[in-house]
Amino acid sequence: MIRMRIAIALPVLLLGACTWVKMEPGGTGVRVLGLDAPVDGCTRLGEIGVSVKDRVAFYQRNDLKVRDELETMARNEAIGLGADAIRPLEEPAAGEQRFTAYRCGTAAPGRSATPARTTPPASQPLQLEDAETYPIREE
């Protein structure tokens, strides 16, 4: 009886960890902006609504995986609108989220045309005490 329950529960749990949404060609060219990121110089093209399963039977899926799939779906949809950037309108809820699609061109949204000057950080030696090493077997 216990083996039967395990045989039923195991596939459900494993499916809950799977990524069901794949990135379309061109989706990698769509930038994802932060929730409050400025979109100066970008043209608003529309809104995108996406949803995925956040629960599989009694199993609550990993929140990070659900967010990742929602973002991937929104990027895939943005391609059809001719957008090169998306910005979430809200946090995900019950496996659903809305995004705004933008065309920003080559200018990065929220950044000035001239980059700020920064000085590189001081070089610090590598702390080997904190590193683990493993031998490599050559055949």
XYZ file of N, CA and C in Angstrom:
417
model
N 0.821 -1.192 0.000
C 0.000 0.000 0.000
C 0.868 1.260 0.000
N 1.919 1.249 0.815
C 2.818 2.403 0.878
C 3.548 2.572 -0.453
N 3.949 1.457 -1.049
C 4.643 1.537 -2.339
C 3.742 2.143 -3.415
N 2.479 1.820 -3.347
C 1.526 2.366 -4.316
C 1.414 3.879 -4.159
N 1.354 4.359 -2.933
C 1.275 5.804 -2.687
C 2.539 6.509 -3.165
N 3.679 5.891 -2.909
C 4.946 6.473 -3.361
C 4.988 6.496 -4.887
N 4.528 5.419 -5.513
C 4.531 5.348 -6.975
C 3.631 6.412 -7.592
N 2.585 6.797 -6.903
C 1.694 7.843 -7.405
C 2.246 9.230 -7.092
N 2.778 9.412 -5.894
C 3.243 10.732 -5.459
C 4.538 11.152 -6.142
N 5.428 10.219 -6.399
C 6.736 10.560 -6.962
C 6.637 11.263 -8.317
N 5.874 10.749 -9.283
C 5.777 11.475 -10.560
C 5.172 12.866 -10.419
N 4.209 13.013 -9.523
C 3.595 14.330 -9.317
C 4.633 15.307 -8.785
N 5.440 14.866 -7.823
C 6.475 15.738 -7.265
C 7.543 16.066 -8.300
N 7.933 15.085 -9.090
C 8.949 15.331 -10.116
C 8.431 16.268 -11.200
N 7.181 16.131 -11.590
C 6.614 17.030 -12.594
C 6.524 18.456 -12.087
N 6.329 18.611 -10.801
C 6.264 19.949 -10.218
C 7.579 20.687 -10.303
N 8.677 19.968 -10.422
C 9.992 20.593 -10.512
C 10.397 20.879 -11.954
N 9.639 20.398 -12.916
C 9.986 20.581 -14.328
C 9.670 21.992 -14.803
N 10.463 22.441 -15.764
C 10.158 23.691 -16.447
C 9.386 23.332 -17.698
N 8.172 23.842 -17.806
C 7.314 23.507 -18.921
C 7.378 24.539 -20.025
N 7.941 25.695 -19.765
C 7.947 26.787 -20.734
C 9.351 26.929 -21.313
N 9.442 26.899 -22.617
C 10.731 27.035 -23.299
C 10.814 28.404 -23.958
N 12.019 28.968 -23.994
C 12.260 30.265 -24.620
C 12.200 30.114 -26.138
N 11.422 30.978 -26.771
C 11.324 31.007 -28.227
C 12.571 31.683 -28.798
N 12.930 31.362 -30.057
C 14.028 32.094 -30.676
C 13.674 33.582 -30.714
N 14.570 34.415 -30.313
C 14.316 35.851 -30.251
C 13.927 36.314 -28.863
N 13.472 35.409 -28.020
C 13.089 35.774 -26.657
C 14.268 36.204 -25.811
N 15.449 35.704 -26.139
C 16.640 36.093 -25.386
C 17.001 37.553 -25.624
N 16.514 38.132 -26.722
C 16.784 39.537 -27.017
C 15.848 40.498 -26.302
N 14.883 39.975 -25.558
C 13.939 40.820 -24.818
C 14.456 40.976 -23.395
N 14.730 42.225 -23.009
C 15.227 42.504 -21.658
C 14.071 42.536 -20.670
N 14.349 42.103 -19.449
C 13.354 42.164 -18.380
C 13.788 43.259 -17.419
N 12.953 44.282 -17.283
C 13.255 45.412 -16.410
C 12.678 45.153 -15.025
N 13.182 45.877 -14.054
C 12.667 45.767 -12.702
C 11.274 46.348 -12.586
N 10.599 46.025 -11.502
C 9.217 46.451 -11.277
C 9.059 47.966 -11.334
N 10.021 48.707 -10.804
C 9.949 50.171 -10.789
C 11.010 50.819 -11.676
N 11.554 50.069 -12.629
C 12.615 50.609 -13.483
C 12.069 51.728 -14.367
N 12.843 52.816 -14.522
C 12.408 53.888 -15.419
C 12.468 53.419 -16.869
N 11.568 53.916 -17.677
C 11.520 53.536 -19.090
C 11.630 54.772 -19.978
N 12.466 55.711 -19.575
C 12.688 56.929 -20.350
C 13.232 56.567 -21.728
N 12.691 57.163 -22.750
C 13.166 56.927 -24.107
C 12.602 55.664 -24.748
N 11.715 54.965 -24.073
C 11.115 53.747 -24.624
C 9.682 54.029 -25.072
N 9.233 53.286 -26.063
C 7.863 53.408 -26.554
C 7.032 52.260 -25.999
N 5.921 52.597 -25.343
C 5.035 51.578 -24.781
C 4.249 50.944 -25.919
N 4.282 49.607 -25.995
C 3.608 48.896 -27.078
C 2.341 48.177 -26.632
N 2.188 47.922 -25.357
C 0.989 47.228 -24.889
C 1.249 46.436 -23.626
N 0.224 45.678 -23.212
C 0.321 44.847 -22.018
C 0.273 43.377 -22.399
N 0.930 42.579 -21.572
C 0.990 41.137 -21.780
C 0.524 40.474 -20.490
N -0.417 39.577 -20.591
C -0.866 38.798 -19.442
C -0.487 37.339 -19.642
N 0.172 36.737 -18.654
C 0.604 35.345 -18.759
C 0.200 34.592 -17.498
N 0.051 33.276 -17.638
C -0.267 32.451 -16.473
C 0.297 31.048 -16.657
N 0.679 30.437 -15.550
C 1.164 29.059 -15.508
C 0.546 28.383 -14.288
N 0.677 27.088 -14.208
C 0.201 26.345 -13.038
C 1.148 26.604 -11.874
N 0.610 27.073 -10.763
C 1.443 27.242 -9.575
C 1.265 26.078 -8.607
N 0.316 25.205 -8.910
C 0.078 24.002 -8.111
C -0.110 22.817 -9.059
N 0.421 21.672 -8.669
C 0.187 20.428 -9.384
C -0.417 19.476 -8.362
N -1.698 19.210 -8.503
C -2.453 18.421 -7.516
C -2.324 19.096 -6.155
N -1.767 18.416 -5.182
C -1.615 18.986 -3.840
C -0.255 19.651 -3.645
N 0.586 19.615 -4.661
C 1.960 20.110 -4.552
C 2.047 21.577 -4.991
N 2.551 22.444 -4.123
C 2.783 23.859 -4.440
C 4.133 23.960 -5.146
N 4.151 24.454 -6.373
C 5.399 24.557 -7.133
C 6.310 25.634 -6.556
N 7.583 25.501 -6.812
C 8.591 26.451 -6.358
C 8.277 27.837 -6.920
N 8.229 28.832 -6.036
C 7.884 30.201 -6.432
C 8.857 30.755 -7.469
N 10.142 30.481 -7.307
C 11.146 30.979 -8.249
C 10.937 30.369 -9.634
N 10.606 29.089 -9.688
C 10.366 28.428 -10.968
C 9.124 29.010 -11.650
N 8.072 29.272 -10.875
C 6.853 29.870 -11.431
C 7.164 31.255 -11.991
N 7.908 32.068 -11.235
C 8.290 33.408 -11.703
C 9.101 33.332 -12.995
N 10.030 32.387 -13.045
C 10.874 32.226 -14.224
C 10.029 31.868 -15.448
N 9.065 30.974 -15.277
C 8.208 30.591 -16.395
C 7.312 31.739 -16.847
N 6.800 32.520 -15.899
C 5.985 33.682 -16.256
C 6.810 34.682 -17.065
N 8.030 34.913 -16.626
C 8.925 35.835 -17.330
C 9.240 35.319 -18.730
N 9.518 34.024 -18.846
C 9.818 33.434 -20.152
C 8.627 33.561 -21.094
N 7.427 33.281 -20.588
C 6.228 33.415 -21.427
C 6.024 34.858 -21.875
N 6.255 35.807 -20.976
C 6.099 37.222 -21.328
C 7.125 37.630 -22.380
N 8.344 37.136 -22.260
C 9.370 37.441 -23.263
C 8.977 36.861 -24.621
N 8.433 35.647 -24.610
C 7.975 35.034 -25.860
C 6.854 35.852 -26.500
N 5.920 36.338 -25.696
C 4.811 37.150 -26.212
C 5.296 38.511 -26.714
N 6.316 39.058 -26.075
C 6.841 40.372 -26.456
C 7.397 40.367 -27.872
N 7.889 39.241 -28.318
C 8.430 39.137 -29.677
C 7.350 39.496 -30.695
N 6.144 38.984 -30.492
C 5.037 39.249 -31.412
C 4.611 40.708 -31.443
N 4.873 41.437 -30.358
C 4.536 42.866 -30.310
C 5.656 43.744 -30.857
N 6.799 43.141 -31.150
C 7.947 43.919 -31.602
C 8.665 44.608 -30.464
N 8.485 44.115 -29.248
C 9.106 44.725 -28.066
C 10.496 44.151 -27.838
N 11.361 44.971 -27.247
C 12.681 44.487 -26.860
C 12.903 44.603 -25.352
N 11.852 44.980 -24.619
C 11.931 45.063 -23.157
C 10.535 44.865 -22.571
N 10.489 44.240 -21.407
C 9.228 44.099 -20.676
C 9.460 44.517 -19.233
N 8.391 45.016 -18.608
C 8.461 45.406 -17.201
C 7.204 44.884 -16.512
N 7.360 44.164 -15.393
C 6.173 43.661 -14.696
C 5.336 44.807 -14.139
N 4.023 44.652 -14.200
C 3.111 45.632 -13.612
C 2.859 45.330 -12.141
N 3.001 44.078 -11.766
C 2.719 43.640 -10.402
C 3.510 42.372 -10.114
N 3.502 41.976 -8.868
C 4.118 40.711 -8.477
C 3.200 39.570 -8.928
N 3.757 38.371 -9.172
C 2.908 37.245 -9.556
C 1.943 36.868 -8.430
N 0.745 36.438 -8.810
C -0.251 35.973 -7.842
C -1.007 34.801 -8.452
N -1.039 33.687 -7.753
C -1.759 32.481 -8.197
C -1.335 32.049 -9.601
N -0.051 32.184 -9.913
C 0.459 31.750 -11.209
C 0.156 32.692 -12.357
N -0.241 33.925 -12.058
C -0.547 34.907 -13.103
C 0.255 36.181 -12.886
N 0.593 36.860 -13.988
C 1.313 38.127 -13.900
C 1.079 38.929 -15.174
N 1.091 40.251 -15.036
C 0.933 41.164 -16.170
C 2.229 41.960 -16.349
N 2.575 42.196 -17.612
C 3.773 42.940 -17.976
C 3.390 44.035 -18.960
N 4.211 45.082 -19.026
C 4.094 46.097 -20.064
C 5.238 45.865 -21.038
N 4.943 45.915 -22.336
C 5.949 45.706 -23.374
C 6.410 47.052 -23.919
N 7.723 47.189 -24.132
C 8.318 48.434 -24.623
C 9.280 48.154 -25.767
N 9.441 49.151 -26.629
C 10.516 49.145 -27.615
C 11.469 50.250 -27.200
N 12.651 49.865 -26.786
C 13.637 50.832 -26.292
C 14.780 51.034 -27.276
N 14.900 50.195 -28.275
C 16.002 50.326 -29.222
C 17.324 49.977 -28.570
N 18.375 50.685 -28.991
C 19.701 50.383 -28.464
C 19.969 51.064 -27.136
N 19.193 52.085 -26.791
C 19.399 52.775 -25.513
C 18.865 51.913 -24.382
N 19.661 51.785 -23.349
C 19.209 51.035 -22.176
C 18.231 51.901 -21.405
N 17.060 51.394 -21.056
C 16.086 52.209 -20.336
C 16.605 52.655 -18.985
N 16.289 53.912 -18.662
C 16.657 54.432 -17.350
C 18.108 54.824 -17.205
N 18.866 54.831 -18.294
C 20.281 55.198 -18.223
C 20.544 56.401 -19.108
N 21.519 57.186 -18.702
C 21.866 58.354 -19.501
C 22.727 57.933 -20.682
N 22.841 58.811 -21.671
C 23.612 58.495 -22.870
C 25.106 58.424 -22.576
N 25.587 59.198 -21.603
C 27.003 59.164 -21.260
C 27.185 58.369 -19.974
N 28.011 57.333 -20.011
C 28.188 56.518 -18.815
C 28.935 57.284 -17.726
N 28.607 56.995 -16.494
C 29.291 57.622 -15.359
C 30.681 57.025 -15.220
N 31.623 57.846 -14.784
C 32.983 57.356 -14.580
C 33.078 56.717 -13.205
N 33.629 55.537 -13.191
C 33.840 54.846 -11.921
C 35.274 54.371 -11.860
N 35.779 54.262 -10.678
C 37.127 53.733 -10.500
C 37.011 52.258 -10.168
N 37.901 51.440 -10.718
C 37.825 50.012 -10.437
C 38.145 49.738 -8.965
N 37.559 48.683 -8.390
C 37.848 48.357 -6.995
C 39.293 47.922 -6.837
N 39.816 48.143 -5.647
C 41.192 47.740 -5.367
C 41.300 46.227 -5.500
N 42.400 45.795 -6.070
C 42.617 44.368 -6.257
C 42.865 43.706 -4.909
N 42.200 42.581 -4.689
C 42.378 41.845 -3.450
C 42.874 40.449 -3.791
N 43.789 39.928 -2.979
C 44.295 38.586 -3.261
C 43.202 37.536 -3.047
N 43.293 36.461 -3.799
C 42.352 35.360 -3.683
C 42.561 34.652 -2.355
N 41.500 34.418 -1.624
C 41.572 33.738 -0.336
C 41.459 32.236 -0.574
N 42.592 31.552 -0.656
C 42.587 30.129 -0.949
C 42.108 29.289 0.223
N 42.108 29.833 1.426
C 41.656 29.058 2.579
C 40.179 28.704 2.453
N 39.425 29.532 1.741
C 37.987 29.318 1.620
C 37.616 28.454 0.414
N 38.592 28.102 -0.400
C 38.296 27.368 -1.623
C 38.531 25.875 -1.433
N 37.690 25.076 -2.079
C 37.881 23.637 -2.099
C 38.392 23.262 -3.475
N 39.365 22.380 -3.509
C 39.900 21.932 -4.787
C 39.745 20.426 -4.897
N 39.627 19.955 -6.119
C 39.487 18.533 -6.383
C 40.467 18.163 -7.488
N 41.107 17.010 -7.367
C 42.035 16.602 -8.431
C 41.267 16.232 -9.700
N 41.889 16.481 -10.832
C 41.299 16.126 -12.121
C 41.981 14.866 -12.608
N 41.177 13.891 -12.932
C 41.723 12.626 -13.399
C 41.870 12.692 -14.915
N 43.085 12.527 -15.396
C 43.328 12.518 -16.837
C 43.441 11.083 -17.298
N 42.806 10.793 -18.408
C 42.840 9.416 -18.919
C 43.556 9.351 -20.219
